[in-house]
PDB file of C-alpha atoms in Angstrom:
ATOM      1  CA  MET A   1    -120.750 -72.996-108.835  1.00  0.00           C
ATOM      2  CA  LYS A   2    -123.734 -74.172-106.828  1.00  0.00           C
ATOM      3  CA  PHE A   3    -124.343 -75.073-103.178  1.00  0.00           C
ATOM      4  CA  GLN A   4    -127.385 -76.246-101.271  1.00  0.00           C
ATOM      5  CA  PHE A   5    -127.862 -76.857 -97.562  1.00  0.00           C
ATOM      6  CA  THR A   6    -130.862 -78.905 -96.467  1.00  0.00           C
ATOM      7  CA  ASP A   7    -132.194 -80.103 -93.138  1.00  0.00           C
ATOM      8  CA  THR A   8    -134.791 -82.792 -93.772  1.00  0.00           C
ATOM      9  CA  LYS A   9    -135.931 -82.757 -90.138  1.00  0.00           C
ATOM     10  CA  VAL A  10    -137.493 -79.320 -90.578  1.00  0.00           C
ATOM     11  CA  ASP A  11    -137.599 -79.136 -94.407  1.00  0.00           C
ATOM     12  CA  SER A  12    -135.232 -76.165 -94.456  1.00  0.00           C
ATOM     13  CA  VAL A  13    -133.365 -75.245 -97.635  1.00  0.00           C
ATOM     14  CA  PHE A  14    -130.734 -72.615 -98.383  1.00  0.00           C
ATOM     15  CA  GLY A  15    -128.981 -72.450-101.733  1.00  0.00           C
ATOM     16  CA  MET A  16    -126.454 -70.248-103.492  1.00  0.00           C
ATOM     17  CA  THR A  17    -125.236 -70.160-107.087  1.00  0.00           C
ATOM     18  CA  ASP A  18    -123.219 -67.854-109.293  1.00  0.00           C
ATOM     19  CA  ASP A  19    -125.357 -68.738-112.349  1.00  0.00           C
ATOM     20  CA  ILE A  20    -129.031 -69.259-111.571  1.00  0.00           C
ATOM     21  CA  LYS A  21    -130.138 -69.841-115.157  1.00  0.00           C
ATOM     22  CA  LYS A  22    -127.626 -72.639-115.600  1.00  0.00           C
ATOM     23  CA  ASN A  23    -128.222 -74.242-112.199  1.00  0.00           C
ATOM     24  CA  LEU A  24    -131.905 -73.547-111.475  1.00  0.00           C
ATOM     25  CA  THR A  25    -133.013 -77.190-111.785  1.00  0.00           C
ATOM     26  CA  TYR A  26    -130.457 -78.200-109.157  1.00  0.00           C
ATOM     27  CA  PHE A  27    -132.279 -76.403-106.357  1.00  0.00           C
ATOM     28  CA  ASN A  28    -135.283 -77.542-104.347  1.00  0.00           C
ATOM     29  CA  THR A  29    -137.243 -74.343-104.831  1.00  0.00           C
ATOM     30  CA  ASN A  30    -140.862 -74.376-103.762  1.00  0.00           C
ATOM     31  CA  LYS A  31    -143.809 -72.131-103.094  1.00  0.00           C
ATOM     32  CA  ASP A  32    -142.217 -70.399-100.095  1.00  0.00           C
ATOM     33  CA  THR A  33    -138.783 -69.622-101.550  1.00  0.00           C
ATOM     34  CA  ILE A  34    -137.319 -66.136-101.053  1.00  0.00           C
ATOM     35  CA  SER A  35    -134.379 -64.939-103.147  1.00  0.00           C
ATOM     36  CA  ILE A  36    -131.701 -62.253-103.221  1.00  0.00           C
ATOM     37  CA  LEU A  37    -130.367 -61.708-106.757  1.00  0.00           C
ATOM     38  CA  TRP A  38    -126.993 -60.035-107.273  1.00  0.00           C
ATOM     39  CA  ASN A  39    -125.372 -58.896-110.506  1.00  0.00           C
ATOM     40  CA  GLN A  40    -121.633 -59.419-110.043  1.00  0.00           C
ATOM     41  CA  ASN A  41    -120.892 -58.757-113.724  1.00  0.00           C
ATOM     42  CA  ASN A  42    -119.404 -55.582-115.166  1.00  0.00           C
ATOM     43  CA  THR A  43    -122.411 -55.163-117.467  1.00  0.00           C
ATOM     44  CA  PRO A  44    -126.205 -55.221-116.941  1.00  0.00           C
ATOM     45  CA  VAL A  45    -128.176 -58.457-116.579  1.00  0.00           C
ATOM     46  CA  THR A  46    -131.720 -58.847-117.891  1.00  0.00           C
ATOM     47  CA  LEU A  47    -134.456 -60.813-116.151  1.00  0.00           C
ATOM     48  CA  GLU A  48    -138.230 -60.802-116.077  1.00  0.00           C
ATOM     49  CA  ILE A  49    -140.328 -60.435-112.927  1.00  0.00           C
ATOM     50  CA  ASP A  50    -144.118 -60.455-113.115  1.00  0.00           C
ATOM     51  CA  ASN A  51    -144.019 -59.750-116.860  1.00  0.00           C
ATOM     52  CA  THR A  52    -141.761 -56.737-116.293  1.00  0.00           C
ATOM     53  CA  ILE A  53    -138.295 -56.614-117.839  1.00  0.00           C
ATOM     54  CA  ILE A  54    -135.662 -55.684-115.249  1.00  0.00           C
ATOM     55  CA  GLU A  55    -132.198 -54.427-116.185  1.00  0.00           C
ATOM     56  CA  LEU A  56    -130.069 -55.132-113.139  1.00  0.00           C
ATOM     57  CA  GLN A  57    -126.971 -52.967-113.296  1.00  0.00           C
ATOM     58  CA  PRO A  58    -123.505 -54.098-112.119  1.00  0.00           C
ATOM     59  CA  ASN A  59    -123.299 -54.408-108.322  1.00  0.00           C
ATOM     60  CA  GLN A  60    -127.046 -54.139-107.888  1.00  0.00           C
ATOM     61  CA  LEU A  61    -129.248 -56.519-105.920  1.00  0.00           C
ATOM     62  CA  ILE A  62    -132.953 -57.186-106.135  1.00  0.00           C
ATOM     63  CA  THR A  63    -135.138 -59.314-103.877  1.00  0.00           C
ATOM     64  CA  THR A  64    -138.078 -61.543-104.756  1.00  0.00           C
ATOM     65  CA  THR A  65    -140.474 -63.684-102.752  1.00  0.00           C
ATOM     66  CA  TYR A  66    -142.765 -66.578-103.560  1.00  0.00           C
ATOM     67  CA  LEU A  67    -145.358 -63.988-104.585  1.00  0.00           C
ATOM     68  CA  HIS A  68    -143.292 -63.097-107.664  1.00  0.00           C
ATOM     69  CA  TYR A  69    -143.040 -64.944-110.959  1.00  0.00           C
ATOM     70  CA  VAL A  70    -139.423 -64.799-112.084  1.00  0.00           C
ATOM     71  CA  SER A  71    -138.179 -65.838-115.529  1.00  0.00           C
ATOM     72  CA  TYR A  72    -134.541 -66.137-116.564  1.00  0.00           C
ATOM     73  CA  GLN A  73    -135.260 -66.801-120.242  1.00  0.00           C
ATOM     74  CA  LYS A  74    -133.855 -63.392-121.204  1.00  0.00           C
ATOM     75  CA  THR A  75    -130.906 -63.698-118.812  1.00  0.00           C
ATOM     76  CA  GLU A  76    -127.765 -64.139-120.910  1.00  0.00           C
ATOM     77  CA  LYS A  77    -125.098 -63.620-118.237  1.00  0.00           C
ATOM     78  CA  PRO A  78    -124.383 -65.315-114.902  1.00  0.00           C
ATOM     79  CA  LEU A  79    -126.546 -64.041-112.061  1.00  0.00           C
ATOM     80  CA  THR A  80    -125.716 -64.772-108.429  1.00  0.00           C
ATOM     81  CA  VAL A  81    -128.673 -65.838-106.306  1.00  0.00           C
ATOM     82  CA  PHE A  82    -129.173 -66.695-102.641  1.00  0.00           C
ATOM     83  CA  MET A  83    -132.430 -68.576-102.047  1.00  0.00           C
ATOM     84  CA  PHE A  84    -133.985 -69.831 -98.835  1.00  0.00           C
ATOM     85  CA  ASN A  85    -137.314 -70.984 -97.477  1.00  0.00           C
ATOM     86  CA  ARG A  86    -139.198 -70.139 -94.308  1.00  0.00           C
ATOM     87  CA  PRO A  87    -138.005 -73.154 -92.268  1.00  0.00           C
ATOM     88  CA  PHE A  88    -134.401 -72.058 -92.870  1.00  0.00           C
ATOM     89  CA  TYR A  89    -134.936 -68.402 -92.029  1.00  0.00           C
ATOM     90  CA  CYS A  90    -138.324 -66.798 -91.497  1.00  0.00           C
ATOM     91  CA  ILE A  91    -138.031 -63.080 -92.088  1.00  0.00           C
ATOM     92  CA  ARG A  92    -141.433 -62.497 -90.502  1.00  0.00           C
ATOM     93  CA  ASP A  93    -140.495 -64.289 -87.269  1.00  0.00           C
ATOM     94  CA  HIS A  94    -137.082 -62.571 -87.197  1.00  0.00           C
ATOM     95  CA  ASP A  95    -138.352 -59.144 -88.216  1.00  0.00           C
ATOM     96  CA  SER A  96    -137.359 -57.618 -84.886  1.00  0.00           C
ATOM     97  CA  GLU A  97    -133.762 -58.635 -85.648  1.00  0.00           C
ATOM     98  CA  VAL A  98    -133.401 -57.536 -89.261  1.00  0.00           C
ATOM     99  CA  SER A  99    -136.325 -55.110 -89.894  1.00  0.00           C
ATOM    100  CA  CYS A 100    -136.465 -56.052 -93.580  1.00  0.00           C
ATOM    101  CA  ASN A 101    -140.160 -56.835 -93.939  1.00  0.00           C
ATOM    102  CA  GLY A 102    -141.909 -54.220 -96.039  1.00  0.00           C
ATOM    103  CA  ILE A 103    -138.590 -52.850 -97.314  1.00  0.00           C
ATOM    104  CA  LEU A 104    -136.600 -55.680 -98.893  1.00  0.00           C
ATOM    105  CA  PHE A 105    -139.410 -58.236 -98.852  1.00  0.00           C
ATOM    106  CA  PHE A 106    -143.210 -58.194 -98.987  1.00  0.00           C
ATOM    107  CA  GLY A 107    -143.421 -54.513 -99.790  1.00  0.00           C
ATOM    108  CA  THR A 108    -146.137 -53.133-102.018  1.00  0.00           C
ATOM    109  CA  GLN A 109    -143.953 -50.590-103.765  1.00  0.00           C
ATOM    110  CA  GLU A 110    -141.833 -51.204-106.845  1.00  0.00           C
ATOM    111  CA  LEU A 111    -139.345 -54.039-106.650  1.00  0.00           C
ATOM    112  CA  PRO A 112    -136.508 -52.984-104.319  1.00  0.00           C
ATOM    113  CA  ILE A 113    -133.248 -52.575-106.227  1.00  0.00           C
ATOM    114  CA  VAL A 114    -130.242 -51.847-104.038  1.00  0.00           C
ATOM    115  CA  THR A 115    -126.927 -50.566-105.368  1.00  0.00           C
ATOM    116  CA  ILE A 116    -123.726 -51.584-103.597  1.00  0.00           C
ATOM    117  CA  PRO A 117    -121.657 -48.402-103.037  1.00  0.00           C
ATOM    118  CA  GLU A 118    -118.034 -48.387-104.098  1.00  0.00           C
ATOM    119  CA  ASP A 119    -116.829 -48.312-100.508  1.00  0.00           C
ATOM    120  CA  GLN A 120    -118.858 -51.433 -99.638  1.00  0.00           C
ATOM    121  CA  LYS A 121    -117.976 -53.663-102.584  1.00  0.00           C
ATOM    122  CA  ARG A 122    -115.145 -55.277-100.661  1.00  0.00           C
ATOM    123  CA  LYS A 123    -117.492 -56.015 -97.752  1.00  0.00           C
ATOM    124  CA  PHE A 124    -119.914 -57.858-100.055  1.00  0.00           C
ATOM    125  CA  SER A 125    -117.129 -59.718-101.841  1.00  0.00           C
ATOM    126  CA  THR A 126    -115.669 -60.863 -98.529  1.00  0.00           C
ATOM    127  CA  LEU A 127    -119.065 -62.011 -97.285  1.00  0.00           C
ATOM    128  CA  TYR A 128    -119.578 -63.907-100.536  1.00  0.00           C
ATOM    129  CA  GLU A 129    -116.266 -65.726-100.088  1.00  0.00           C
ATOM    130  CA  ILE A 130    -117.227 -66.628 -96.517  1.00  0.00           C
ATOM    131  CA  PHE A 131    -120.510 -68.065 -97.813  1.00  0.00           C
ATOM    132  CA  ILE A 132    -118.552 -70.271-100.228  1.00  0.00           C
ATOM    133  CA  ASP A 133    -116.236 -71.401 -97.447  1.00  0.00           C
ATOM    134  CA  GLU A 134    -119.109 -72.216 -95.108  1.00  0.00           C
ATOM    135  CA  PHE A 135    -121.095 -74.099 -97.749  1.00  0.00           C
ATOM    136  CA  SER A 136    -117.951 -76.175 -98.276  1.00  0.00           C
ATOM    137  CA  THR A 137    -117.661 -77.009 -94.561  1.00  0.00           C
ATOM    138  CA  SER A 138    -120.031 -79.815 -93.628  1.00  0.00           C
ATOM    139  CA  ASP A 139    -120.349 -80.151 -89.861  1.00  0.00           C
ATOM    140  CA  LYS A 140    -122.972 -79.981 -87.118  1.00  0.00           C
ATOM    141  CA  ILE A 141    -123.028 -76.190 -86.959  1.00  0.00           C
ATOM    142  CA  GLN A 142    -123.060 -75.536 -90.710  1.00  0.00           C
ATOM    143  CA  GLY A 143    -126.739 -74.600 -90.713  1.00  0.00           C
ATOM    144  CA  ASP A 144    -126.288 -72.163 -87.826  1.00  0.00           C
ATOM    145  CA  MET A 145    -123.303 -70.542 -89.510  1.00  0.00           C
ATOM    146  CA  LEU A 146    -125.113 -70.160 -92.836  1.00  0.00           C
ATOM    147  CA  GLN A 147    -128.147 -68.690 -91.086  1.00  0.00           C
ATOM    148  CA  MET A 148    -125.905 -66.170 -89.316  1.00  0.00           C
ATOM    149  CA  LEU A 149    -124.286 -65.160 -92.621  1.00  0.00           C
ATOM    150  CA  LEU A 150    -127.671 -64.818 -94.338  1.00  0.00           C
ATOM    151  CA  LYS A 151    -128.897 -62.645 -91.486  1.00  0.00           C
ATOM    152  CA  ARG A 152    -125.845 -60.396 -91.918  1.00  0.00           C
ATOM    153  CA  LEU A 153    -126.452 -60.135 -95.671  1.00  0.00           C
ATOM    154  CA  ILE A 154    -130.094 -59.171 -95.116  1.00  0.00           C
ATOM    155  CA  ILE A 155    -129.192 -56.556 -92.508  1.00  0.00           C
ATOM    156  CA  ILE A 156    -126.565 -54.946 -94.750  1.00  0.00           C
ATOM    157  CA  CYS A 157    -128.978 -54.848 -97.697  1.00  0.00           C
ATOM    158  CA  THR A 158    -131.747 -53.420 -95.519  1.00  0.00           C
ATOM    159  CA  ARG A 159    -129.482 -50.613 -94.322  1.00  0.00           C
ATOM    160  CA  LEU A 160    -128.654 -49.719 -97.913  1.00  0.00           C
ATOM    161  CA  ALA A 161    -132.311 -49.900 -98.909  1.00  0.00           C
ATOM    162  CA  LYS A 162    -133.304 -47.478 -96.175  1.00  0.00           C
ATOM    163  CA  GLU A 163    -130.740 -45.026 -97.523  1.00  0.00           C
ATOM    164  CA  GLN A 164    -131.475 -45.486-101.209  1.00  0.00           C
ATOM    165  CA  LEU A 165    -135.198 -46.217-101.567  1.00  0.00           C
ATOM    166  CA  THR A 166    -136.429 -42.690-100.764  1.00  0.00           C
ATOM    167  CA  LEU A 167    -136.712 -43.597 -97.078  1.00  0.00           C
ATOM    168  CA  LYS A 168    -133.979 -41.264 -95.867  1.00  0.00           C
ATOM    169  CA  LYS A 169    -136.510 -38.445 -95.582  1.00  0.00           C
ATOM    170  CA  LEU A 170    -138.161 -40.351 -92.731  1.00  0.00           C
ATOM    171  CA  ASN A 171    -137.084 -41.028 -89.180  1.00  0.00           C
ATOM    172  CA  ASN A 172    -136.860 -44.577 -87.823  1.00  0.00           C
ATOM    173  CA  GLU A 173    -140.388 -44.556 -86.415  1.00  0.00           C
ATOM    174  CA  GLN A 174    -141.820 -43.386 -89.736  1.00  0.00           C
ATOM    175  CA  ILE A 175    -139.816 -45.985 -91.677  1.00  0.00           C
ATOM    176  CA  ASP A 176    -141.159 -48.682 -89.375  1.00  0.00           C
ATOM    177  CA  LEU A 177    -144.707 -47.469 -89.974  1.00  0.00           C
ATOM    178  CA  VAL A 178    -144.226 -47.533 -93.761  1.00  0.00           C
ATOM    179  CA  ARG A 179    -142.868 -51.057 -93.803  1.00  0.00           C
ATOM    180  CA  ARG A 180    -145.539 -52.383 -91.406  1.00  0.00           C
ATOM    181  CA  PHE A 181    -148.210 -50.847 -93.621  1.00  0.00           C
ATOM    182  CA  ASN A 182    -146.669 -52.558 -96.667  1.00  0.00           C
ATOM    183  CA  VAL A 183    -146.628 -55.930 -94.924  1.00  0.00           C
ATOM    184  CA  LEU A 184    -150.226 -55.567 -93.756  1.00  0.00           C
ATOM    185  CA  VAL A 185    -151.397 -54.678 -97.264  1.00  0.00           C
ATOM    186  CA  ASP A 186    -149.690 -57.796 -98.605  1.00  0.00           C
ATOM    187  CA  GLU A 187    -151.475 -59.870 -95.971  1.00  0.00           C
ATOM    188  CA  HIS A 188    -154.955 -58.347 -96.127  1.00  0.00           C
ATOM    189  CA  PHE A 189    -155.487 -56.674 -99.519  1.00  0.00           C
ATOM    190  CA  LYS A 190    -158.158 -59.202-100.510  1.00  0.00           C
ATOM    191  CA  THR A 191    -160.383 -58.323 -97.576  1.00  0.00           C
ATOM    192  CA  LYS A 192    -159.367 -54.821 -96.477  1.00  0.00           C
ATOM    193  CA  ARG A 193    -159.696 -52.052 -99.065  1.00  0.00           C
ATOM    194  CA  LYS A 194    -159.812 -48.892 -96.959  1.00  0.00           C
ATOM    195  CA  VAL A 195    -156.928 -46.920 -95.491  1.00  0.00           C
ATOM    196  CA  SER A 196    -158.877 -46.744 -92.237  1.00  0.00           C
ATOM    197  CA  ASP A 197    -158.721 -50.560 -91.986  1.00  0.00           C
ATOM    198  CA  TYR A 198    -154.929 -50.447 -91.887  1.00  0.00           C
ATOM    199  CA  ALA A 199    -154.833 -47.330 -89.748  1.00  0.00           C
ATOM    200  CA  ASP A 200    -156.805 -49.246 -87.115  1.00  0.00           C
ATOM    201  CA  LEU A 201    -154.347 -52.156 -87.260  1.00  0.00           C
ATOM    202  CA  LEU A 202    -151.444 -49.723 -86.849  1.00  0.00           C
ATOM    203  CA  PHE A 203    -153.165 -47.644 -84.143  1.00  0.00           C
ATOM    204  CA  LYS A 204    -152.771 -44.515 -86.256  1.00  0.00           C
ATOM    205  CA  SER A 205    -155.184 -42.161 -87.938  1.00  0.00           C
ATOM    206  CA  PRO A 206    -155.688 -42.361 -91.722  1.00  0.00           C
ATOM    207  CA  LYS A 207    -154.439 -38.777 -91.952  1.00  0.00           C
ATOM    208  CA  THR A 208    -151.178 -39.711 -90.211  1.00  0.00           C
ATOM    209  CA  LEU A 209    -150.601 -42.499 -92.724  1.00  0.00           C
ATOM    210  CA  SER A 210    -151.326 -40.216 -95.661  1.00  0.00           C
ATOM    211  CA  ASN A 211    -148.986 -37.515 -94.375  1.00  0.00           C
ATOM    212  CA  ILE A 212    -146.093 -39.944 -93.887  1.00  0.00           C
ATOM    213  CA  PHE A 213    -146.540 -41.509 -97.311  1.00  0.00           C
ATOM    214  CA  ALA A 214    -146.578 -38.035 -98.834  1.00  0.00           C
ATOM    215  CA  LEU A 215    -143.021 -37.711 -97.518  1.00  0.00           C
ATOM    216  CA  TYR A 216    -142.120 -41.235 -98.648  1.00  0.00           C
ATOM    217  CA  ASN A 217    -143.212 -41.138-102.297  1.00  0.00           C
ATOM    218  CA  GLN A 218    -145.990 -40.026-104.602  1.00  0.00           C
ATOM    219  CA  SER A 219    -148.308 -42.975-103.982  1.00  0.00           C
ATOM    220  CA  SER A 220    -150.968 -42.528-101.337  1.00  0.00           C
ATOM    221  CA  PRO A 221    -151.908 -45.401 -99.000  1.00  0.00           C
ATOM    222  CA  GLN A 222    -155.146 -45.877-100.948  1.00  0.00           C
ATOM    223  CA  GLN A 223    -153.273 -46.056-104.252  1.00  0.00           C
ATOM    224  CA  ILE A 224    -150.926 -48.661-102.770  1.00  0.00           C
ATOM    225  CA  ILE A 225    -153.850 -50.851-101.701  1.00  0.00           C
ATOM    226  CA  LEU A 226    -155.510 -50.639-105.114  1.00  0.00           C
ATOM    227  CA  SER A 227    -152.227 -51.235-106.940  1.00  0.00           C
ATOM    228  CA  ARG A 228    -151.625 -54.369-104.877  1.00  0.00           C
ATOM    229  CA  ILE A 229    -155.044 -55.733-105.867  1.00  0.00           C
ATOM    230  CA  ALA A 230    -154.352 -54.953-109.529  1.00  0.00           C
ATOM    231  CA  LEU A 231    -150.936 -56.626-109.344  1.00  0.00           C
ATOM    232  CA  GLU A 232    -152.461 -59.805-107.953  1.00  0.00           C
ATOM    233  CA  ALA A 233    -155.089 -59.757-110.690  1.00  0.00           C
ATOM    234  CA  LYS A 234    -152.346 -59.517-113.322  1.00  0.00           C
ATOM    235  CA  ARG A 235    -150.502 -62.440-111.749  1.00  0.00           C
ATOM    236  CA  LEU A 236    -153.616 -64.594-111.711  1.00  0.00           C
ATOM    237  CA  ILE A 237    -154.345 -63.778-115.350  1.00  0.00           C
ATOM    238  CA  ASN A 238    -150.768 -64.327-116.491  1.00  0.00           C
ATOM    239  CA  TYR A 239    -149.833 -67.408-114.537  1.00  0.00           C
ATOM    240  CA  THR A 240    -153.002 -69.379-113.789  1.00  0.00           C
ATOM    241  CA  ASP A 241    -155.874 -70.835-115.785  1.00  0.00           C
ATOM    242  CA  LYS A 242    -158.485 -69.071-113.672  1.00  0.00           C
ATOM    243  CA  GLN A 243    -161.196 -67.245-115.560  1.00  0.00           C
ATOM    244  CA  ASN A 244    -162.181 -63.641-114.898  1.00  0.00           C
ATOM    245  CA  GLN A 245    -165.147 -64.509-112.714  1.00  0.00           C
ATOM    246  CA  GLU A 246    -163.086 -66.802-110.490  1.00  0.00           C
ATOM    247  CA  ILE A 247    -160.335 -64.188-110.194  1.00  0.00           C
ATOM    248  CA  ALA A 248    -162.900 -61.575-109.222  1.00  0.00           C
ATOM    249  CA  TYR A 249    -164.189 -63.726-106.364  1.00  0.00           C
ATOM    250  CA  ASP A 250    -160.636 -64.662-105.287  1.00  0.00           C
ATOM    251  CA  LEU A 251    -159.847 -60.968-104.903  1.00  0.00           C
ATOM    252  CA  GLY A 252    -162.942 -60.210-102.878  1.00  0.00           C
ATOM    253  CA  PHE A 253    -165.179 -58.733-105.575  1.00  0.00           C
ATOM    254  CA  ASN A 254    -168.811 -59.778-105.233  1.00  0.00           C
ATOM    255  CA  ASP A 255    -169.595 -58.736-108.796  1.00  0.00           C
ATOM    256  CA  PRO A 256    -167.356 -59.747-111.746  1.00  0.00           C
ATOM    257  CA  ALA A 257    -168.502 -56.620-113.576  1.00  0.00           C
ATOM    258  CA  HIS A 258    -167.172 -54.502-110.716  1.00  0.00           C
ATOM    259  CA  PHE A 259    -163.839 -56.320-110.967  1.00  0.00           C
ATOM    260  CA  SER A 260    -163.711 -55.753-114.721  1.00  0.00           C
ATOM    261  CA  SER A 261    -164.383 -52.043-114.258  1.00  0.00           C
ATOM    262  CA  PHE A 262    -161.727 -51.806-111.536  1.00  0.00           C
ATOM    263  CA  PHE A 263    -159.139 -53.657-113.629  1.00  0.00           C
ATOM    264  CA  LYS A 264    -159.727 -51.456-116.668  1.00  0.00           C
ATOM    265  CA  LYS A 265    -159.406 -48.332-114.547  1.00  0.00           C
ATOM    266  CA  MET A 266    -156.079 -49.564-113.155  1.00  0.00           C
ATOM    267  CA  THR A 267    -154.540 -50.941-116.374  1.00  0.00           C
ATOM    268  CA  ASN A 268    -156.483 -49.344-119.262  1.00  0.00           C
ATOM    269  CA  TYR A 269    -157.468 -52.857-120.392  1.00  0.00           C
ATOM    270  CA  SER A 270    -160.357 -55.136-119.610  1.00  0.00           C
ATOM    271  CA  PRO A 271    -159.296 -58.456-118.026  1.00  0.00           C
ATOM    272  CA  THR A 272    -160.124 -60.239-121.281  1.00  0.00           C
ATOM    273  CA  LYS A 273    -158.088 -57.834-123.411  1.00  0.00           C
ATOM    274  CA  TYR A 274    -155.175 -57.978-120.982  1.00  0.00           C
ATOM    275  CA  ARG A 275    -155.264 -61.768-121.150  1.00  0.00           C
ATOM    276  CA  GLU A 276    -155.090 -61.652-124.956  1.00  0.00           C
ATOM    277  CA  LEU A 277    -152.144 -59.261-124.901  1.00  0.00           C
ATOM    278  CA  TYR A 278    -149.995 -60.620-122.094  1.00  0.00           C
ATOM    279  CA  LYS A 279    -150.950 -64.200-121.269  1.00  0.00           C
ATOM    280  CA  ASN A 280    -147.825 -66.370-121.408  1.00  0.00           C
TER     281      ASN A 280
END
């Protein structure tokens, strides 16, 4: 099963399939595609994201953005995927409505995996059936209806994520601060390396940020910034033909030797050794 809605006037695309590996070439995916992946099987599904093997358990969802490199080569079972681009639904522009930025999407933590609780399985199944029905109904308001359904799906997943992804220790204001920090790091990590840079953007003190993240998880704000730089370096090594010197300059390092030292500290490998071991 595969569906795709397009609006050529604004280049918007929204697709859904119950088997992404089988139907991937059908979709008009591009550099700004965002996806919600859902394992509707009774057994785990394997996929690879940024060179990391993910075992998605039954009734779990995971989200990816155009910043991720996703491979379905190891995926042997059907995997349901919703995929959309910014013209169809911009999660940044609609952040005040769904509050998903920095939690479901564009976060700097580990990939967000959400588990559907037993008492909500019927809700997700019903929503899925409504998606199928709406994709099958071609009229003037189809795009609006699909956008409304996608918004509902994102909101439900965000609520679950806030409960499950160690955020329940925080109040709403603290959660909002965490997710805004994550989004800002994703936007500025190449040019802003200090916690104080982000504290200024958030109108908070560096100490306030550190204290809140101590409640959130074990990574400090500074560790999150450095990890984001290292992740981008890995992506550039794995998925581009750029050499170490060019990658260093892309990431804001004035000295390639400094970049090499940083990368080895973060990964235990020099950029050259990492390339030999992991380059696809």
